Amino acid sequence: MPGDGDASAGARVRPTDPAPGAVAPPAGDPAARLDGLPVTRRHVRLLLGSGVGWTFDAMDVGLISFVIAQLAVVWGTDATTLGWIASAGFVGMAVGAALGGLLADRIGRRQVFALTLLVYGLATGASALAGGVAVLMALRFVVGLGLGAELPVASTLVSEFAPPRIRGRAVVVLESFWAVGWMLAAVVGYLVVPSGDDGWRWALALGALPAVYAVVVRRGLPESVRFLLARGRHDEADRVVAGMEASPAVGHGGLTGAQVRDRAAADGASPAGAAPGPAVAPAVAPAVAPAREPVAPAGEPVAPAGQPVTPEAPPRLAALWAPGLRRRTTALWVVWFAVNFSYYGAFIWLPSLLAADGHTLVRSFEYTLIITLGQLPGYAAAAVLVETWGRRRTLAAFLAGSALAAGLFAVASGDVQIVGAGLLLSFFNLGAWGALYAVTPELYPTRVRSTGAGWAAGIGRTASVLAPLAVPQLRELGGTGLLFAVFAAVFVVAALGALALPERTGESLT
């Protein structure tokens, strides 16, 4: 990947270090200063803070799969109605993803992140009090509004702060919190939901926790530097970067991020074996090579390093279809649609499918919990490969693996084969999700980054609406075998779409 190599002769480069050969960034360019930093404690805090919100999202989405399985028993709800209960949330997610992205490009990533946590946390808690299908569906729609807006905004926020060398890995680590949340949902589903007729209510009541966490997000996480610059709020951007620079760098013995960055710049500019000197700006050290300019998508202007960015007009959806962006937008929407259809079609219905195949409700919940454990290794593998293979190749490979796993599930017979195929599906499918979230924000410039990510997610959510409704019909036509054969075919389409995406591993965001 670009930038790999030793910072000096014989030196060992760590993933948390600045890019080898880095130079001191222009003093007046907050974005370049930010990109030159190693991983600091504030980077870690941002990732963990966003990851907790991501965990709550996954727990909420995962819980509904256990809830509808119990509602089939305690309310006697038919499969079609259960599909609508699940799909109502995804309708909200489709709307929320599109609107949330536009809103985040107007008022900021952090503001929308906190607002969405509050909305879906309160709505999930209220869902526990629903007395009928209509009320539950309406509340699930509101939950979906918050969930759909939060996911692309959080990934955009992390992507815009992460050092370019590990940006993809950081976003995959963020996405891995989804596995934590889904496993929490599986534990709650296994222990709480079967505890009585109101077990599903207690499970949903736990989903109100994000409303409390919204306060933490609003007060503790910074606003995106690139968003602030795009809005002409240069002083605020400079203060955020100064805070990141003053934060201790991870693995550097107490040195601040700025100290590590500037030492790396000095080493890169000095002759081999020379003692490192203090970092200096290019204006007083002409021997230092200029910093690498960020690469913009075709047709997108980039302000020269060190020059203020003029505030831009609010983004429009049409900007995603500009000549330099339309091909990647088309390919990205195809991937998002296909991945959502197969993932949610399989996993939202998994406990119910296992129960319909003759397993007890508790045993189906147990198998779902075991299958869910395959998600974390999938994320771990993707986190490594997105920075070595690249985003596009990793995404396509994991989607191809998902297709193979879905095909194995289609022909599985017996508990061991079912659980084994399910574990493979979890591994490859969730690794693909990690790579998809890593590549998506990189495909668009700052002024439309959240809009692009949000609309891609919104298009995907339309598939997550259709999938729960299609599952009962497909299973009636040809059983679980036909159902997962369809999922396998859709994963193949997603893999082909992934190959049409551009590769931007290691490039600075514009």
Short mmCIF file of C-alpha atoms in Angstrom, two decimals:
data_model
loop_
_atom_site.label_atom_id
_atom_site.label_comp_id
_atom_site.label_asym_id
_atom_site.label_seq_id
_atom_site.Cartn_x
_atom_site.Cartn_y
_atom_site.Cartn_z
CA MET A 1 0.00 0.00 0.00
CA PRO A 2 1.22 3.63 -0.43
CA GLY A 3 3.48 4.78 2.37
CA ASP A 4 4.64 1.34 3.55
CA GLY A 5 8.32 1.09 4.35
CA ASP A 6 10.82 2.17 7.01
CA ALA A 7 10.99 5.71 8.33
CA SER A 8 14.77 5.40 8.53
CA ALA A 9 17.35 2.73 7.89
CA GLY A 10 16.71 -0.30 10.10
CA ALA A 11 13.65 1.26 11.78
CA ARG A 12 10.57 -0.84 12.43
CA VAL A 13 7.32 0.83 11.44
CA ARG A 14 4.26 0.29 13.57
CA PRO A 15 0.69 0.71 12.31
CA THR A 16 0.16 3.48 14.87
CA ASP A 17 3.13 5.54 13.60
CA PRO A 18 2.91 8.40 11.10
CA ALA A 19 3.51 7.46 7.47
CA PRO A 20 7.20 6.77 6.79
CA GLY A 21 8.95 9.67 5.15
CA ALA A 22 6.33 12.06 6.53
CA VAL A 23 7.11 15.75 6.48
CA ALA A 24 5.97 18.52 8.75
CA PRO A 25 2.52 19.63 7.60
CA PRO A 26 1.81 23.24 6.65
CA ALA A 27 1.26 25.20 9.86
CA GLY A 28 -2.06 26.63 8.72
CA ASP A 29 -3.63 23.41 7.41
CA PRO A 30 -5.54 21.62 10.20
CA ALA A 31 -6.49 18.67 7.95
CA ALA A 32 -2.86 18.03 6.96
CA ARG A 33 -1.76 18.34 10.59
CA LEU A 34 -4.42 15.83 11.59
CA ASP A 35 -3.46 13.36 8.84
CA GLY A 36 0.18 13.49 9.91
CA LEU A 37 -0.52 12.36 13.47
CA PRO A 38 0.07 8.86 14.80
CA VAL A 39 -2.71 7.13 16.71
CA THR A 40 -3.27 9.06 19.95
CA ARG A 41 -5.38 8.40 23.00
CA ARG A 42 -8.00 10.76 21.62
CA HIS A 43 -8.21 8.68 18.45
CA VAL A 44 -8.82 5.63 20.64
CA ARG A 45 -11.40 7.48 22.72
CA LEU A 46 -13.24 8.57 19.58
CA LEU A 47 -13.23 5.01 18.23
CA LEU A 48 -14.45 3.51 21.50
CA GLY A 49 -17.07 6.22 21.99
CA SER A 50 -18.46 5.67 18.51
CA GLY A 51 -18.16 1.91 18.95
CA VAL A 52 -20.37 1.88 22.03
CA GLY A 53 -23.09 3.60 20.03
CA TRP A 54 -22.56 1.04 17.26
CA THR A 55 -22.93 -1.76 19.83
CA PHE A 56 -26.29 -0.41 20.95
CA ASP A 57 -27.43 -0.25 17.31
CA ALA A 58 -26.56 -3.88 16.71
CA MET A 59 -28.18 -5.01 19.95
CA ASP A 60 -31.42 -3.33 18.94
CA VAL A 61 -31.44 -4.83 15.43
CA GLY A 62 -30.49 -8.25 16.79
CA LEU A 63 -33.14 -8.24 19.50
CA ILE A 64 -36.00 -7.99 17.03
CA SER A 65 -35.06 -11.40 15.57
CA PHE A 66 -35.64 -12.97 18.99
CA VAL A 67 -38.71 -10.85 19.70
CA ILE A 68 -40.57 -11.91 16.57
CA ALA A 69 -39.78 -15.55 17.32
CA GLN A 70 -41.50 -15.23 20.71
CA LEU A 71 -44.39 -13.14 19.37
CA ALA A 72 -45.24 -16.05 17.10
CA VAL A 73 -45.87 -18.01 20.30
CA VAL A 74 -47.35 -15.51 22.78
CA TRP A 75 -49.40 -13.45 20.32
CA GLY A 76 -49.94 -16.18 17.74
CA THR A 77 -48.76 -13.80 15.03
CA ASP A 78 -48.49 -15.24 11.52
CA ALA A 79 -45.25 -15.18 9.53
CA THR A 80 -46.36 -12.42 7.15
CA THR A 81 -47.23 -10.06 10.00
CA LEU A 82 -43.97 -10.87 11.75
CA GLY A 83 -42.19 -9.96 8.52
CA TRP A 84 -43.92 -6.57 8.55
CA ILE A 85 -42.88 -5.97 12.17
CA ALA A 86 -39.27 -6.58 11.21
CA SER A 87 -39.54 -4.59 7.98
CA ALA A 88 -41.11 -1.55 9.68
CA GLY A 89 -37.82 -0.87 11.40
CA PHE A 90 -35.94 -1.18 8.13
CA VAL A 91 -38.31 1.24 6.39
CA GLY A 92 -37.35 3.73 9.08
CA MET A 93 -33.68 2.88 8.60
CA ALA A 94 -33.91 3.56 4.86
CA VAL A 95 -35.45 6.98 5.48
CA GLY A 96 -33.14 7.73 8.40
CA ALA A 97 -29.98 6.82 6.50
CA ALA A 98 -30.80 9.14 3.60
CA LEU A 99 -31.96 12.06 5.76
CA GLY A 100 -29.30 11.56 8.40
CA GLY A 101 -26.50 11.79 5.85
CA LEU A 102 -27.87 15.02 4.40
CA LEU A 103 -28.36 16.46 7.89
CA ALA A 104 -24.83 15.49 8.97
CA ASP A 105 -23.39 17.38 6.00
CA ARG A 106 -25.36 20.44 7.09
CA ILE A 107 -25.19 20.59 10.91
CA GLY A 108 -22.33 18.24 11.73
CA ARG A 109 -21.52 14.59 12.39
CA ARG A 110 -21.47 14.75 16.19
CA GLN A 111 -24.82 16.53 16.47
CA VAL A 112 -26.61 13.97 14.31
CA PHE A 113 -24.85 11.06 16.06
CA ALA A 114 -26.14 12.19 19.47
CA LEU A 115 -29.63 12.95 18.15
CA THR A 116 -30.04 9.54 16.55
CA LEU A 117 -28.99 7.73 19.73
CA LEU A 118 -31.63 9.67 21.65
CA VAL A 119 -34.37 8.98 19.12
CA TYR A 120 -33.95 5.25 18.76
CA GLY A 121 -33.17 4.70 22.45
CA LEU A 122 -36.42 6.31 23.57
CA ALA A 123 -38.43 4.59 20.83
CA THR A 124 -36.99 1.17 21.70
CA GLY A 125 -37.90 1.63 25.35
CA ALA A 126 -41.42 2.65 24.34
CA SER A 127 -41.68 -0.46 22.15
CA ALA A 128 -41.60 -2.56 25.31
CA LEU A 129 -45.01 -1.12 26.22
CA ALA A 130 -46.68 -1.85 22.87
CA GLY A 131 -50.04 -3.53 23.26
CA GLY A 132 -50.56 -4.61 19.67
CA VAL A 133 -48.99 -5.14 16.29
CA ALA A 134 -49.88 -1.71 14.87
CA VAL A 135 -48.31 0.20 17.77
CA LEU A 136 -45.23 -2.00 17.72
CA MET A 137 -44.78 -1.46 13.99
CA ALA A 138 -45.12 2.33 14.35
CA LEU A 139 -42.53 2.42 17.12
CA ARG A 140 -40.17 0.17 15.19
CA PHE A 141 -40.36 2.67 12.32
CA VAL A 142 -39.26 5.46 14.67
CA VAL A 143 -36.48 3.22 16.02
CA GLY A 144 -35.35 2.68 12.45
CA LEU A 145 -35.16 6.42 11.77
CA GLY A 146 -32.54 6.76 14.49
CA LEU A 147 -30.67 3.56 13.65
CA GLY A 148 -30.49 4.29 9.95
CA ALA A 149 -29.10 7.78 10.44
CA GLU A 150 -26.56 6.81 13.10
CA LEU A 151 -24.60 4.10 11.30
CA PRO A 152 -23.28 6.02 8.23
CA VAL A 153 -22.70 9.15 10.32
CA ALA A 154 -20.58 7.32 12.91
CA SER A 155 -18.46 5.61 10.25
CA THR A 156 -17.94 8.94 8.49
CA LEU A 157 -16.84 10.60 11.75
CA VAL A 158 -14.27 7.88 12.50
CA SER A 159 -13.05 7.83 8.89
CA GLU A 160 -12.45 11.58 8.88
CA PHE A 161 -10.33 11.45 12.05
CA ALA A 162 -8.30 8.26 11.47
CA PRO A 163 -4.70 8.54 10.17
CA PRO A 164 -4.69 7.63 6.45
CA ARG A 165 -2.39 4.60 6.91
CA ILE A 166 -4.91 2.82 9.17
CA ARG A 167 -8.18 4.52 8.21
CA GLY A 168 -9.68 1.37 6.74
CA ARG A 169 -8.63 -0.69 9.72
CA ALA A 170 -10.13 1.86 12.12
CA VAL A 171 -13.50 1.73 10.38
CA VAL A 172 -13.47 -2.09 10.38
CA VAL A 173 -12.70 -2.04 14.11
CA LEU A 174 -15.67 0.31 14.55
CA GLU A 175 -17.84 -2.08 12.56
CA SER A 176 -16.65 -4.97 14.74
CA PHE A 177 -18.63 -3.45 17.60
CA TRP A 178 -21.65 -4.66 15.63
CA ALA A 179 -20.65 -8.21 16.49
CA VAL A 180 -20.43 -7.27 20.17
CA GLY A 181 -23.93 -5.80 20.05
CA TRP A 182 -25.35 -8.76 18.16
CA MET A 183 -23.81 -11.17 20.65
CA LEU A 184 -25.32 -9.14 23.50
CA ALA A 185 -28.66 -9.42 21.71
CA ALA A 186 -28.18 -13.17 21.42
CA VAL A 187 -27.37 -13.44 25.14
CA VAL A 188 -30.42 -11.36 26.06
CA GLY A 189 -32.50 -13.38 23.61
CA TYR A 190 -31.29 -16.62 25.15
CA LEU A 191 -31.62 -15.60 28.81
CA VAL A 192 -34.37 -12.96 28.94
CA VAL A 193 -36.81 -13.46 26.04
CA PRO A 194 -37.81 -17.07 26.95
CA SER A 195 -38.22 -16.19 30.65
CA GLY A 196 -41.96 -15.61 30.30
CA ASP A 197 -44.68 -14.16 28.11
CA ASP A 198 -43.33 -10.66 28.78
CA GLY A 199 -39.70 -11.62 28.24
CA TRP A 200 -39.64 -9.78 24.92
CA ARG A 201 -40.78 -6.60 26.68
CA TRP A 202 -37.91 -6.73 29.17
CA ALA A 203 -35.49 -7.32 26.30
CA LEU A 204 -36.69 -4.21 24.47
CA ALA A 205 -36.61 -2.18 27.69
CA LEU A 206 -32.85 -2.76 27.81
CA GLY A 207 -32.67 -1.11 24.40
CA ALA A 208 -33.45 2.28 25.97
CA LEU A 209 -29.83 2.60 27.17
CA PRO A 210 -28.69 4.56 24.07
CA ALA A 211 -30.89 7.48 25.14
CA VAL A 212 -28.66 7.91 28.18
CA TYR A 213 -25.48 7.43 26.16
CA ALA A 214 -26.51 10.24 23.79
CA VAL A 215 -25.51 12.74 26.48
CA VAL A 216 -22.02 11.23 26.61
CA VAL A 217 -21.65 11.49 22.84
CA ARG A 218 -22.81 15.09 22.74
CA ARG A 219 -20.36 16.16 25.44
CA GLY A 220 -17.39 13.86 24.87
CA LEU A 221 -16.80 13.42 21.13
CA PRO A 222 -15.27 16.09 18.84
CA GLU A 223 -16.79 17.42 15.65
CA SER A 224 -15.19 16.43 12.36
CA VAL A 225 -12.29 18.72 11.44
CA ARG A 226 -13.05 18.37 7.74
CA PHE A 227 -16.69 19.28 8.29
CA LEU A 228 -15.67 22.37 10.28
CA LEU A 229 -13.26 23.44 7.54
CA ALA A 230 -15.89 22.91 4.85
CA ARG A 231 -18.17 25.22 6.82
CA GLY A 232 -15.52 27.90 7.24
CA ARG A 233 -15.23 27.29 11.01
CA HIS A 234 -11.43 27.37 10.97
CA ASP A 235 -10.85 28.37 14.60
CA GLU A 236 -12.95 25.43 15.84
CA ALA A 237 -11.12 23.06 13.52
CA ASP A 238 -7.78 24.32 14.77
CA ARG A 239 -8.82 23.80 18.40
CA VAL A 240 -9.90 20.21 17.69
CA VAL A 241 -6.61 19.43 15.94
CA ALA A 242 -4.62 21.09 18.72
CA GLY A 243 -6.35 18.79 21.21
CA MET A 244 -5.45 15.74 19.12
CA GLU A 245 -1.86 16.95 18.80
CA ALA A 246 -1.54 17.39 22.58
CA SER A 247 -2.89 13.90 23.29
CA PRO A 248 -0.29 11.21 24.14
CA ALA A 249 0.58 8.99 21.20
CA VAL A 250 -0.13 5.28 21.64
CA GLY A 251 3.05 3.26 22.19
CA HIS A 252 5.49 6.18 22.24
CA GLY A 253 6.44 6.52 25.90
CA GLY A 254 4.38 9.58 26.73
CA LEU A 255 5.26 11.70 23.69
CA THR A 256 2.39 13.70 22.29
CA GLY A 257 1.00 13.09 18.85
CA ALA A 258 2.56 16.32 17.58
CA GLN A 259 5.99 15.37 18.96
CA VAL A 260 5.94 11.97 17.26
CA ARG A 261 4.72 13.46 13.99
CA ASP A 262 7.34 16.22 13.97
CA ARG A 263 10.18 13.83 14.86
CA ALA A 264 9.14 11.56 11.98
CA ALA A 265 9.14 14.59 9.68
CA ALA A 266 12.61 15.61 10.84
CA ASP A 267 13.98 12.08 10.39
CA GLY A 268 12.58 11.89 6.88
CA ALA A 269 14.27 15.17 5.92
CA SER A 270 17.66 14.44 7.43
CA PRO A 271 20.54 12.48 5.83
CA ALA A 272 20.87 8.85 6.93
CA GLY A 273 22.36 8.62 10.39
CA ALA A 274 21.88 12.33 11.20
CA ALA A 275 20.42 13.19 14.55
CA PRO A 276 16.78 14.17 14.31
CA GLY A 277 16.16 17.85 14.67
CA PRO A 278 13.05 19.81 15.56
CA ALA A 279 10.20 19.82 13.07
CA VAL A 280 10.07 22.92 10.94
CA ALA A 281 7.58 24.26 8.47
CA PRO A 282 8.43 24.08 4.77
CA ALA A 283 8.73 27.88 4.61
CA VAL A 284 11.98 27.76 6.63
CA ALA A 285 13.20 24.34 5.47
CA PRO A 286 13.04 24.23 1.68
CA ALA A 287 14.92 20.91 1.61
CA VAL A 288 11.87 19.15 2.96
CA ALA A 289 9.73 17.64 0.21
CA PRO A 290 6.17 18.96 0.05
CA ALA A 291 3.47 16.89 1.70
CA ARG A 292 1.50 14.61 -0.55
CA GLU A 293 -1.57 16.37 -1.86
CA PRO A 294 -4.87 14.60 -1.23
CA VAL A 295 -6.33 12.87 -4.23
CA ALA A 296 -9.82 14.02 -5.08
CA PRO A 297 -12.45 12.13 -7.01
CA ALA A 298 -12.65 13.21 -10.62
CA GLY A 299 -14.26 16.59 -11.02
CA GLU A 300 -13.79 17.60 -7.36
CA PRO A 301 -11.53 20.58 -6.61
CA VAL A 302 -9.01 20.43 -3.76
CA ALA A 303 -7.83 23.53 -1.88
CA PRO A 304 -4.03 23.82 -1.87
CA ALA A 305 -2.41 22.78 1.38
CA GLY A 306 -2.36 25.54 3.97
CA GLN A 307 -5.02 27.68 2.31
CA PRO A 308 -8.40 28.24 3.98
CA VAL A 309 -11.35 26.36 2.58
CA THR A 310 -14.20 28.58 1.43
CA PRO A 311 -17.55 27.61 2.96
CA GLU A 312 -19.48 25.50 0.49
CA ALA A 313 -23.13 25.44 -0.38
CA PRO A 314 -25.26 22.76 1.30
CA PRO A 315 -24.93 19.41 -0.49
CA ARG A 316 -27.50 18.17 -2.97
CA LEU A 317 -28.32 14.59 -3.89
CA ALA A 318 -27.52 15.38 -7.53
CA ALA A 319 -23.88 15.86 -6.55
CA LEU A 320 -23.57 12.08 -6.11
CA TRP A 321 -24.26 11.71 -9.83
CA ALA A 322 -21.64 14.18 -11.05
CA PRO A 323 -19.51 12.78 -13.92
CA GLY A 324 -16.65 11.82 -11.61
CA LEU A 325 -18.88 10.08 -9.06
CA ARG A 326 -21.76 8.43 -10.90
CA ARG A 327 -20.00 5.12 -11.62
CA ARG A 328 -18.89 4.59 -8.03
CA THR A 329 -22.33 5.62 -6.74
CA THR A 330 -24.01 3.04 -8.99
CA ALA A 331 -21.63 0.25 -7.97
CA LEU A 332 -21.83 1.18 -4.30
CA TRP A 333 -25.63 1.15 -4.29
CA VAL A 334 -25.65 -2.29 -5.92
CA VAL A 335 -23.33 -3.64 -3.22
CA TRP A 336 -25.26 -2.07 -0.36
CA PHE A 337 -28.59 -3.36 -1.70
CA ALA A 338 -27.33 -6.92 -2.22
CA VAL A 339 -25.49 -7.18 1.12
CA ASN A 340 -28.49 -5.88 3.06
CA PHE A 341 -30.90 -8.25 1.33
CA SER A 342 -28.90 -11.37 2.10
CA TYR A 343 -27.70 -10.40 5.57
CA TYR A 344 -31.01 -9.29 7.02
CA GLY A 345 -32.98 -11.93 5.17
CA ALA A 346 -30.84 -14.61 6.80
CA PHE A 347 -30.11 -13.29 10.27
CA ILE A 348 -33.38 -11.57 11.19
CA TRP A 349 -35.24 -14.81 10.50
CA LEU A 350 -32.58 -17.25 11.70
CA PRO A 351 -34.11 -18.09 15.13
CA SER A 352 -37.55 -18.47 13.54
CA LEU A 353 -36.19 -20.62 10.68
CA LEU A 354 -34.46 -22.95 13.12
CA ALA A 355 -37.64 -23.20 15.19
CA ALA A 356 -39.70 -23.91 12.06
CA ASP A 357 -37.31 -26.73 11.17
CA GLY A 358 -38.17 -28.53 14.40
CA HIS A 359 -35.89 -27.08 17.06
CA THR A 360 -37.34 -25.77 20.32
CA LEU A 361 -37.39 -22.00 20.80
CA VAL A 362 -34.62 -22.16 23.40
CA ARG A 363 -32.47 -24.46 21.22
CA SER A 364 -32.92 -22.18 18.18
CA PHE A 365 -31.79 -19.23 20.32
CA GLU A 366 -28.79 -21.26 21.50
CA TYR A 367 -27.74 -22.13 17.94
CA THR A 368 -28.15 -18.49 16.90
CA LEU A 369 -25.89 -17.42 19.75
CA ILE A 370 -23.21 -19.92 18.65
CA ILE A 371 -23.45 -18.84 15.00
CA THR A 372 -23.09 -15.20 16.05
CA LEU A 373 -19.67 -15.96 17.54
CA GLY A 374 -18.26 -16.22 14.01
CA GLN A 375 -18.71 -12.49 13.50
CA LEU A 376 -15.73 -11.23 15.52
CA PRO A 377 -13.08 -13.34 13.71
CA GLY A 378 -14.54 -12.12 10.42
CA TYR A 379 -14.06 -8.52 11.46
CA ALA A 380 -10.53 -9.24 12.72
CA ALA A 381 -9.51 -10.77 9.38
CA ALA A 382 -11.05 -7.90 7.42
CA ALA A 383 -9.31 -5.32 9.65
CA VAL A 384 -5.94 -6.76 8.60
CA LEU A 385 -6.74 -7.36 4.95
CA VAL A 386 -8.24 -3.93 4.13
CA GLU A 387 -4.79 -2.42 4.67
CA THR A 388 -2.82 -5.19 2.93
CA TRP A 389 -5.06 -6.41 0.12
CA GLY A 390 -6.95 -3.13 -0.16
CA ARG A 391 -10.65 -2.34 0.33
CA ARG A 392 -11.99 -3.54 -3.01
CA ARG A 393 -10.24 -6.91 -3.08
CA THR A 394 -11.08 -7.63 0.56
CA LEU A 395 -14.72 -6.74 0.07
CA ALA A 396 -15.07 -8.88 -3.06
CA ALA A 397 -13.31 -11.85 -1.43
CA PHE A 398 -15.49 -11.81 1.66
CA LEU A 399 -18.64 -11.48 -0.44
CA ALA A 400 -17.57 -14.49 -2.50
CA GLY A 401 -16.99 -16.37 0.76
CA SER A 402 -20.46 -15.33 1.92
CA ALA A 403 -21.94 -16.77 -1.28
CA LEU A 404 -20.15 -20.07 -0.66
CA ALA A 405 -21.29 -20.18 2.98
CA ALA A 406 -24.91 -19.46 2.03
CA GLY A 407 -24.74 -22.27 -0.52
CA LEU A 408 -23.45 -24.66 2.15
CA PHE A 409 -26.27 -23.63 4.47
CA ALA A 410 -28.76 -24.33 1.70
CA VAL A 411 -27.70 -27.99 1.52
CA ALA A 412 -26.86 -28.48 5.21
CA SER A 413 -28.53 -31.37 7.02
CA GLY A 414 -28.03 -32.06 10.68
CA ASP A 415 -27.14 -29.75 13.55
CA VAL A 416 -23.37 -29.82 13.02
CA GLN A 417 -23.60 -28.85 9.36
CA ILE A 418 -26.15 -26.12 10.08
CA VAL A 419 -24.07 -24.54 12.82
CA GLY A 420 -20.86 -24.91 10.81
CA ALA A 421 -22.32 -23.28 7.71
CA GLY A 422 -23.85 -20.58 9.91
CA LEU A 423 -20.47 -19.83 11.48
CA LEU A 424 -18.90 -19.49 8.02
CA LEU A 425 -21.72 -17.19 6.94
CA SER A 426 -21.19 -15.03 10.04
CA PHE A 427 -17.44 -14.91 9.42
CA PHE A 428 -17.55 -13.90 5.75
CA ASN A 429 -20.67 -11.76 5.84
CA LEU A 430 -19.57 -9.60 8.77
CA GLY A 431 -16.05 -9.30 7.38
CA ALA A 432 -17.67 -7.99 4.19
CA TRP A 433 -19.65 -5.47 6.22
CA GLY A 434 -16.43 -4.21 7.78
CA ALA A 435 -14.78 -3.71 4.40
CA LEU A 436 -17.92 -2.05 3.00
CA TYR A 437 -18.05 0.50 5.80
CA ALA A 438 -14.33 1.14 5.32
CA VAL A 439 -14.58 1.88 1.60
CA THR A 440 -17.85 3.85 1.55
CA PRO A 441 -16.78 7.19 3.14
CA GLU A 442 -13.56 7.21 1.10
CA LEU A 443 -15.42 7.40 -2.20
CA TYR A 444 -16.77 10.93 -1.70
CA PRO A 445 -15.32 14.39 -0.90
CA THR A 446 -16.07 15.99 2.47
CA ARG A 447 -18.94 18.18 1.30
CA VAL A 448 -21.02 15.15 0.27
CA ARG A 449 -19.35 12.37 2.27
CA SER A 450 -22.16 11.84 4.77
CA THR A 451 -24.74 12.32 2.02
CA GLY A 452 -23.06 9.67 -0.12
CA ALA A 453 -22.66 7.23 2.75
CA GLY A 454 -26.18 7.91 3.98
CA TRP A 455 -27.85 7.37 0.61
CA ALA A 456 -25.88 4.20 -0.02
CA ALA A 457 -27.04 2.89 3.35
CA GLY A 458 -30.58 4.09 2.61
CA ILE A 459 -30.69 2.18 -0.68
CA GLY A 460 -29.40 -0.83 1.20
CA ARG A 461 -32.14 -0.49 3.78
CA THR A 462 -34.78 -0.81 1.08
CA ALA A 463 -33.42 -4.32 0.56
CA SER A 464 -33.59 -4.96 4.30
CA VAL A 465 -37.27 -4.02 4.10
CA LEU A 466 -37.93 -6.43 1.25
CA ALA A 467 -35.91 -9.35 2.62
CA PRO A 468 -37.93 -10.09 5.78
CA LEU A 469 -41.11 -9.96 3.68
CA ALA A 470 -39.67 -12.27 1.01
CA VAL A 471 -38.40 -14.94 3.40
CA PRO A 472 -41.79 -16.56 4.22
CA GLN A 473 -42.75 -16.70 0.54
CA LEU A 474 -39.40 -18.12 -0.60
CA ARG A 475 -39.42 -20.72 2.16
CA GLU A 476 -42.95 -21.76 1.24
CA LEU A 477 -41.89 -22.19 -2.38
CA GLY A 478 -38.77 -24.25 -1.81
CA GLY A 479 -37.88 -24.48 1.86
CA THR A 480 -34.70 -23.30 3.53
CA GLY A 481 -32.61 -24.68 0.64
CA LEU A 482 -34.16 -22.37 -1.96
CA LEU A 483 -34.04 -19.44 0.45
CA PHE A 484 -30.30 -19.64 1.04
CA ALA A 485 -29.60 -20.43 -2.61
CA VAL A 486 -31.19 -17.06 -3.42
CA PHE A 487 -29.04 -15.41 -0.76
CA ALA A 488 -25.94 -17.01 -2.31
CA ALA A 489 -26.83 -15.66 -5.77
CA VAL A 490 -27.35 -12.15 -4.37
CA PHE A 491 -23.95 -12.30 -2.65
CA VAL A 492 -22.39 -13.08 -6.05
CA VAL A 493 -23.99 -9.93 -7.49
CA ALA A 494 -22.57 -7.94 -4.56
CA ALA A 495 -19.07 -9.32 -5.20
CA LEU A 496 -19.23 -8.26 -8.84
CA GLY A 497 -20.36 -4.78 -7.79
CA ALA A 498 -17.46 -4.53 -5.35
CA LEU A 499 -14.96 -5.10 -8.17
CA ALA A 500 -16.27 -1.97 -9.91
CA LEU A 501 -15.38 0.30 -6.96
CA PRO A 502 -12.21 2.43 -7.03
CA GLU A 503 -9.36 1.65 -4.63
CA ARG A 504 -8.31 4.50 -2.31
CA THR A 505 -6.29 2.68 0.33
CA GLY A 506 -3.77 5.01 2.00
CA GLU A 507 -4.94 8.19 0.27
CA SER A 508 -5.83 11.32 2.24
CA LEU A 509 -9.49 12.30 2.31
CA THR A 510 -10.45 15.41 0.40
#
